[in-house]
């Protein structure tokens, strides 16, 4: 069995009244015979050879396909030629089996024959439909004309594209052949048909498959819009690959084009494809599925080659439509859809467990509140009758991240189902108890200890508390612990999302913190530092001026909701819109964040510029006390950097493993999430909450400590040099000198207007 030259012949010799056979030439036959002779010698047997030294199995051919009746029986569509005419076929007569294949394929040809049959069947159906619709009634229905083929291709644009990059750290090259305006793609979206099509070609990823991975089914759309991100344009690629080993793979990729600083990133975004590479599981297979991520890009040279390779009568229209979508995205910035289309009646109205609101007076005389949910059923998933410790939740800046009435699977509901009692702190930073004069240090010194003391009063001094903190909440719990205001003996475990005793921001956020935006904002606000957020709220002239400035500040992801734009202008993009449900987005901006206490922002600016927690006078009073952090920790970062970078969790985890090696410390980077969407995202319960629950369960079982062997973490921490997630899913934020000068000039011009007061 194998390949040969397919030049064998079987002939009838009339004179001798016998069949004559001349075997096909097989250049590898001597090597095959030699190899089998060695095998039989090893086995102690005798090699038996066919008389003609070649044996045919799985016979193919007989009705070979060809473009010309002189060399075959059928045309490429399987229709049998009429020998009386070179352009005619027999009506309704098709060959759909292995007879079409003129040579040996070297292996069992079942799948090859099935593929040929499917190909012929597809054309058979098309021919029948054409006859029924009378599309070719004016012509002979049995003729095959090149003119018809050309007319069908007039609306099709074809071109080639080559992308190179790395997938899972391994070099990858993708060669694509695009066929735009494919009929099967019509009606799938609002995208123009010329910007949708099919993809062929192959992928070279030699670290996975030695041979080429051929694209057996591929689709592309060069202009897609998600209603959650109406200003952003996407280019989607979906490729189904087959390898010579029989394995199947799927590549999903997309280019993300956002009107950030107009067209500053247009080239990089439109030529960079973010991909996921996944192996398809075979039937009943239990093997771990491979999932790799990476980026591919198109170089300037390859882009020029793609333009040269354009074919089709509509190639001019194709280029015009594609350029128009980019112009609309980057310059016109016209949203495709709106969040205003969501109606309040569409909010999720699932029953929410009842709670008790505790008003607590802090040591400095300020009144805060703490909401308590009692567990009404014993659903402990831990072994034994042991009662689970309560959980204290600490929010971020002025918005709820845990108690989400619109979401069926928020963290409060999840922890209640786990069997925990829940306490949600609403400090002086919360819109329910807004303060006009405070620092982040005040929350750590007074609010957090007051809440913990109330829990201890109700449950006894022996009880321990799990703490889950987000953003500013993570800063204040570290201030409380490392400042000695709360004892680690009362904390069972600590889980922080996108924050820790360190707080590392991306380049854009650091640039905003470096500029005197916050000091000027405090001057504009004057004495009233509580900013109303709702568009319909009554506000002073100072507040309106600050809102106007905030709306002018560039943000990576834009929104049609005015409140969302205002918050991201002041604080920065807090989440990726595509991760939030419409109901969550509406509730967050219209009902939850109704006012923003900004008194703590100057202290927050000092922490951001320092990169770690400092007191309100910029003194390093906390990191010098690592002995106070004797507890297990979990630090979670979002993989897509829009505010705090993964370096925040990397440094904290390294710090804890070095100074507290006797406790279990974990660090997780969650792909696809940004900042607040780690907790308020529609799929947070699938991708983020399991890490928090696992950490809490482990702390309950192990009581926080690990074996003596855990002290190896001290050496591990010292051995680490770089964060493997340092550029994980983020985006660079560089500025041209012109942009910096322009933004700074606008800032000065706006700030000079404060002298009108």
Tab-separated table of N, CA and C in Angstrom, residues 394-470:
chain	number	residue	atom	x	y	z
A	394	UNK	N	-15.375	44.252	50.939
A	394	UNK	CA	-14.955	45.650	50.877
A	394	UNK	C	-14.997	46.118	49.428
A	395	UNK	N	-15.829	47.126	49.163
A	395	UNK	CA	-16.014	47.625	47.808
A	395	UNK	C	-14.855	48.496	47.356
A	396	UNK	N	-14.899	48.824	46.074
A	396	UNK	CA	-13.942	49.759	45.507
A	396	UNK	C	-14.426	51.189	45.663
A	397	UNK	N	-14.132	52.006	44.675
A	397	UNK	CA	-14.411	53.431	44.761
A	397	UNK	C	-15.867	53.739	44.438
A	398	UNK	N	-16.707	53.898	45.459
A	398	UNK	CA	-18.062	54.450	45.352
A	398	UNK	C	-19.055	53.599	44.587
A	399	UNK	N	-18.724	52.379	44.247
A	399	UNK	CA	-19.678	51.537	43.529
A	399	UNK	C	-19.702	50.154	44.156
A	400	UNK	N	-20.870	49.500	44.103
A	400	UNK	CA	-21.014	48.151	44.633
A	400	UNK	C	-20.479	47.140	43.634
A	401	UNK	N	-19.679	46.212	44.125
A	401	UNK	CA	-19.134	45.166	43.271
A	401	UNK	C	-19.636	43.780	43.654
A	402	UNK	N	-20.353	43.671	44.767
A	402	UNK	CA	-20.766	42.366	45.276
A	402	UNK	C	-22.285	42.216	45.330
A	403	UNK	N	-22.971	43.244	45.787
A	403	UNK	CA	-24.429	43.218	45.931
A	403	UNK	C	-25.021	43.792	44.652
A	404	UNK	N	-25.403	42.905	43.725
A	404	UNK	CA	-25.840	43.309	42.389
A	404	UNK	C	-27.246	42.755	42.151
A	405	UNK	N	-28.282	43.538	42.440
A	405	UNK	CA	-29.665	43.035	42.325
A	405	UNK	C	-30.042	42.570	40.927
A	406	UNK	N	-29.380	43.077	39.898
A	406	UNK	CA	-29.753	42.712	38.525
A	406	UNK	C	-29.135	41.405	38.066
A	407	UNK	N	-28.126	40.898	38.778
A	407	UNK	CA	-27.387	39.718	38.322
A	407	UNK	C	-27.804	38.474	39.108
A	408	UNK	N	-28.069	37.397	38.421
A	408	UNK	CA	-28.495	36.170	39.121
A	408	UNK	C	-27.377	35.463	39.867
A	409	UNK	N	-26.125	35.821	39.577
A	409	UNK	CA	-24.999	35.101	40.187
A	409	UNK	C	-23.930	36.068	40.683
A	410	UNK	N	-24.289	36.989	41.563
A	410	UNK	CA	-23.279	37.878	42.126
A	410	UNK	C	-22.557	37.155	43.268
A	411	UNK	N	-21.548	37.801	43.851
A	411	UNK	CA	-20.739	37.128	44.864
A	411	UNK	C	-21.511	36.934	46.164
A	412	UNK	N	-22.421	37.852	46.491
A	412	UNK	CA	-23.213	37.687	47.715
A	412	UNK	C	-24.054	36.421	47.621
A	413	UNK	N	-24.783	36.249	46.515
A	413	UNK	CA	-25.593	35.044	46.349
A	413	UNK	C	-24.713	33.784	46.360
A	414	UNK	N	-23.566	33.876	45.698
A	414	UNK	CA	-22.675	32.715	45.610
A	414	UNK	C	-22.174	32.287	46.984
A	415	UNK	N	-21.755	33.257	47.808
A	415	UNK	CA	-21.248	32.927	49.140
A	415	UNK	C	-22.362	32.446	50.071
A	416	UNK	N	-23.565	32.981	49.910
A	416	UNK	CA	-24.693	32.502	50.715
A	416	UNK	C	-25.006	31.047	50.391
A	417	UNK	N	-24.969	30.694	49.113
A	417	UNK	CA	-25.199	29.304	48.734
A	417	UNK	C	-24.088	28.397	49.253
A	418	UNK	N	-22.908	28.962	49.445
A	418	UNK	CA	-21.790	28.192	49.985
A	418	UNK	C	-21.958	27.940	51.480
A	419	UNK	N	-22.799	28.733	52.141
A	419	UNK	CA	-23.042	28.543	53.570
A	419	UNK	C	-22.439	29.602	54.466
A	420	UNK	N	-21.983	30.729	53.904
A	420	UNK	CA	-21.346	31.781	54.688
A	420	UNK	C	-22.341	32.886	55.049
A	421	UNK	N	-22.066	33.525	56.176
A	421	UNK	CA	-22.764	34.768	56.515
A	421	UNK	C	-21.981	35.919	55.875
A	422	UNK	N	-22.698	36.889	55.307
A	422	UNK	CA	-22.064	37.951	54.527
A	422	UNK	C	-22.236	39.298	55.221
A	423	UNK	N	-21.133	40.066	55.253
A	423	UNK	CA	-21.155	41.445	55.746
A	423	UNK	C	-20.554	42.340	54.649
A	424	UNK	N	-21.313	43.337	54.243
A	424	UNK	CA	-20.865	44.264	53.205
A	424	UNK	C	-20.662	45.650	53.820
A	425	UNK	N	-19.402	46.077	53.874
A	425	UNK	CA	-19.078	47.372	54.471
A	425	UNK	C	-19.425	48.502	53.500
A	426	UNK	N	-20.114	49.519	54.015
A	426	UNK	CA	-20.431	50.732	53.251
A	426	UNK	C	-19.792	51.910	53.999
A	427	UNK	N	-18.512	52.196	53.697
A	427	UNK	CA	-17.751	53.182	54.472
A	427	UNK	C	-18.089	54.608	54.061
A	428	UNK	N	-17.272	55.532	54.509
A	428	UNK	CA	-17.504	56.942	54.200
A	428	UNK	C	-17.227	57.264	52.730
A	429	UNK	N	-16.696	56.321	52.001
A	429	UNK	CA	-16.496	56.492	50.561
A	429	UNK	C	-17.730	56.074	49.771
A	430	UNK	N	-18.649	55.367	50.410
A	430	UNK	CA	-19.829	54.847	49.725
A	430	UNK	C	-20.876	55.948	49.550
A	431	UNK	N	-21.618	55.968	48.417
A	431	UNK	CA	-22.651	57.000	48.224
A	431	UNK	C	-23.715	57.028	49.304
A	432	UNK	N	-23.889	55.910	50.048
A	432	UNK	CA	-24.881	55.892	51.115
A	432	UNK	C	-24.427	56.702	52.322
A	433	UNK	N	-23.097	56.772	52.552
A	433	UNK	CA	-22.548	57.525	53.688
A	433	UNK	C	-21.431	58.448	53.217
A	434	UNK	N	-21.712	59.345	52.274
A	434	UNK	CA	-20.614	60.138	51.699
A	434	UNK	C	-20.046	61.147	52.694
A	435	UNK	N	-18.728	61.221	52.702
A	435	UNK	CA	-18.052	62.202	53.552
A	435	UNK	C	-17.418	63.270	52.676
A	436	UNK	N	-17.338	64.464	53.205
A	436	UNK	CA	-16.806	65.590	52.449
A	436	UNK	C	-15.340	65.847	52.750
A	437	UNK	N	-14.789	65.123	53.740
A	437	UNK	CA	-13.403	65.368	54.122
A	437	UNK	C	-12.831	64.109	54.773
A	438	UNK	N	-12.082	63.327	54.004
A	438	UNK	CA	-11.482	62.104	54.543
A	438	UNK	C	-10.363	61.661	53.613
A	439	UNK	N	-9.586	60.678	54.070
A	439	UNK	CA	-8.535	60.059	53.266
A	439	UNK	C	-8.770	58.550	53.246
A	440	UNK	N	-8.067	57.869	52.370
A	440	UNK	CA	-8.162	56.409	52.328
A	440	UNK	C	-7.643	55.819	53.631
A	441	UNK	N	-6.693	56.500	54.229
A	441	UNK	CA	-6.152	56.059	55.517
A	441	UNK	C	-7.227	56.053	56.591
A	442	UNK	N	-8.177	56.991	56.538
A	442	UNK	CA	-9.255	57.037	57.529
A	442	UNK	C	-10.137	55.801	57.446
A	443	UNK	N	-10.357	55.308	56.232
A	443	UNK	CA	-11.182	54.104	56.085
A	443	UNK	C	-10.467	52.904	56.702
A	444	UNK	N	-9.142	52.804	56.471
A	444	UNK	CA	-8.380	51.699	57.049
A	444	UNK	C	-8.221	51.804	58.553
A	445	UNK	N	-8.114	53.011	59.070
A	445	UNK	CA	-7.907	53.211	60.514
A	445	UNK	C	-9.188	53.090	61.316
A	446	UNK	N	-10.324	53.538	60.742
A	446	UNK	CA	-11.551	53.631	61.532
A	446	UNK	C	-12.687	52.746	61.015
A	447	UNK	N	-12.965	52.784	59.700
A	447	UNK	CA	-14.154	52.099	59.187
A	447	UNK	C	-14.008	50.586	59.221
A	448	UNK	N	-12.890	50.069	58.720
A	448	UNK	CA	-12.687	48.621	58.692
A	448	UNK	C	-12.628	48.032	60.103
A	449	UNK	N	-11.856	48.615	61.056
A	449	UNK	CA	-11.865	48.071	62.425
A	449	UNK	C	-13.244	48.106	63.064
A	450	UNK	N	-14.028	49.155	62.774
A	450	UNK	CA	-15.366	49.243	63.361
A	450	UNK	C	-16.256	48.116	62.856
A	451	UNK	N	-16.179	47.810	61.565
A	451	UNK	CA	-16.995	46.728	61.014
A	451	UNK	C	-16.574	45.374	61.582
A	452	UNK	N	-15.267	45.137	61.681
A	452	UNK	CA	-14.784	43.866	62.217
A	452	UNK	C	-15.163	43.719	63.687
A	453	UNK	N	-15.081	44.805	64.445
A	453	UNK	CA	-15.473	44.747	65.862
A	453	UNK	C	-16.948	44.408	66.017
A	454	UNK	N	-17.805	44.936	65.112
A	454	UNK	CA	-19.231	44.605	65.203
A	454	UNK	C	-19.461	43.113	64.945
A	455	UNK	N	-18.737	42.533	63.976
A	455	UNK	CA	-18.874	41.103	63.703
A	455	UNK	C	-18.401	40.280	64.902
A	456	UNK	N	-17.298	40.707	65.515
A	456	UNK	CA	-16.773	39.989	66.687
A	456	UNK	C	-17.725	40.097	67.871
A	457	UNK	N	-18.404	41.239	68.013
A	457	UNK	CA	-19.375	41.404	69.102
A	457	UNK	C	-20.514	40.400	68.977
A	458	UNK	N	-20.943	40.142	67.725
A	458	UNK	CA	-22.082	39.247	67.518
A	458	UNK	C	-21.692	37.780	67.564
A	459	UNK	N	-20.445	37.455	67.150
A	459	UNK	CA	-20.039	36.054	67.041
A	459	UNK	C	-19.016	35.628	68.080
A	460	UNK	N	-18.479	36.565	68.832
A	460	UNK	CA	-17.468	36.215	69.812
A	460	UNK	C	-16.067	36.516	69.312
A	461	UNK	N	-15.160	36.741	70.241
A	461	UNK	CA	-13.798	37.141	69.892
A	461	UNK	C	-12.987	36.015	69.258
A	462	UNK	N	-13.478	34.787	69.385
A	462	UNK	CA	-12.725	33.655	68.833
A	462	UNK	C	-12.951	33.489	67.332
A	463	UNK	N	-14.003	34.114	66.802
A	463	UNK	CA	-14.368	33.904	65.403
A	463	UNK	C	-13.336	34.548	64.477
A	464	UNK	N	-13.164	33.946	63.315
A	464	UNK	CA	-12.312	34.526	62.285
A	464	UNK	C	-13.167	34.974	61.110
A	465	UNK	N	-12.617	35.863	60.302
A	465	UNK	CA	-13.387	36.484	59.220
A	465	UNK	C	-12.599	36.364	57.915
A	466	UNK	N	-13.279	35.927	56.866
A	466	UNK	CA	-12.707	35.985	55.524
A	466	UNK	C	-12.953	37.391	54.960
A	467	UNK	N	-11.955	37.953	54.330
A	467	UNK	CA	-12.085	39.286	53.745
A	467	UNK	C	-11.885	39.192	52.240
A	468	UNK	N	-12.835	39.751	51.491
A	468	UNK	CA	-12.719	39.872	50.036
A	468	UNK	C	-12.776	41.361	49.714
A	469	UNK	N	-11.738	41.877	49.056
A	469	UNK	CA	-11.630	43.319	48.826
A	469	UNK	C	-11.328	43.600	47.364
A	470	UNK	N	-11.833	44.736	46.908
A	470	UNK	CA	-11.614	45.147	45.517
A	470	UNK	C	-11.103	46.575	45.471
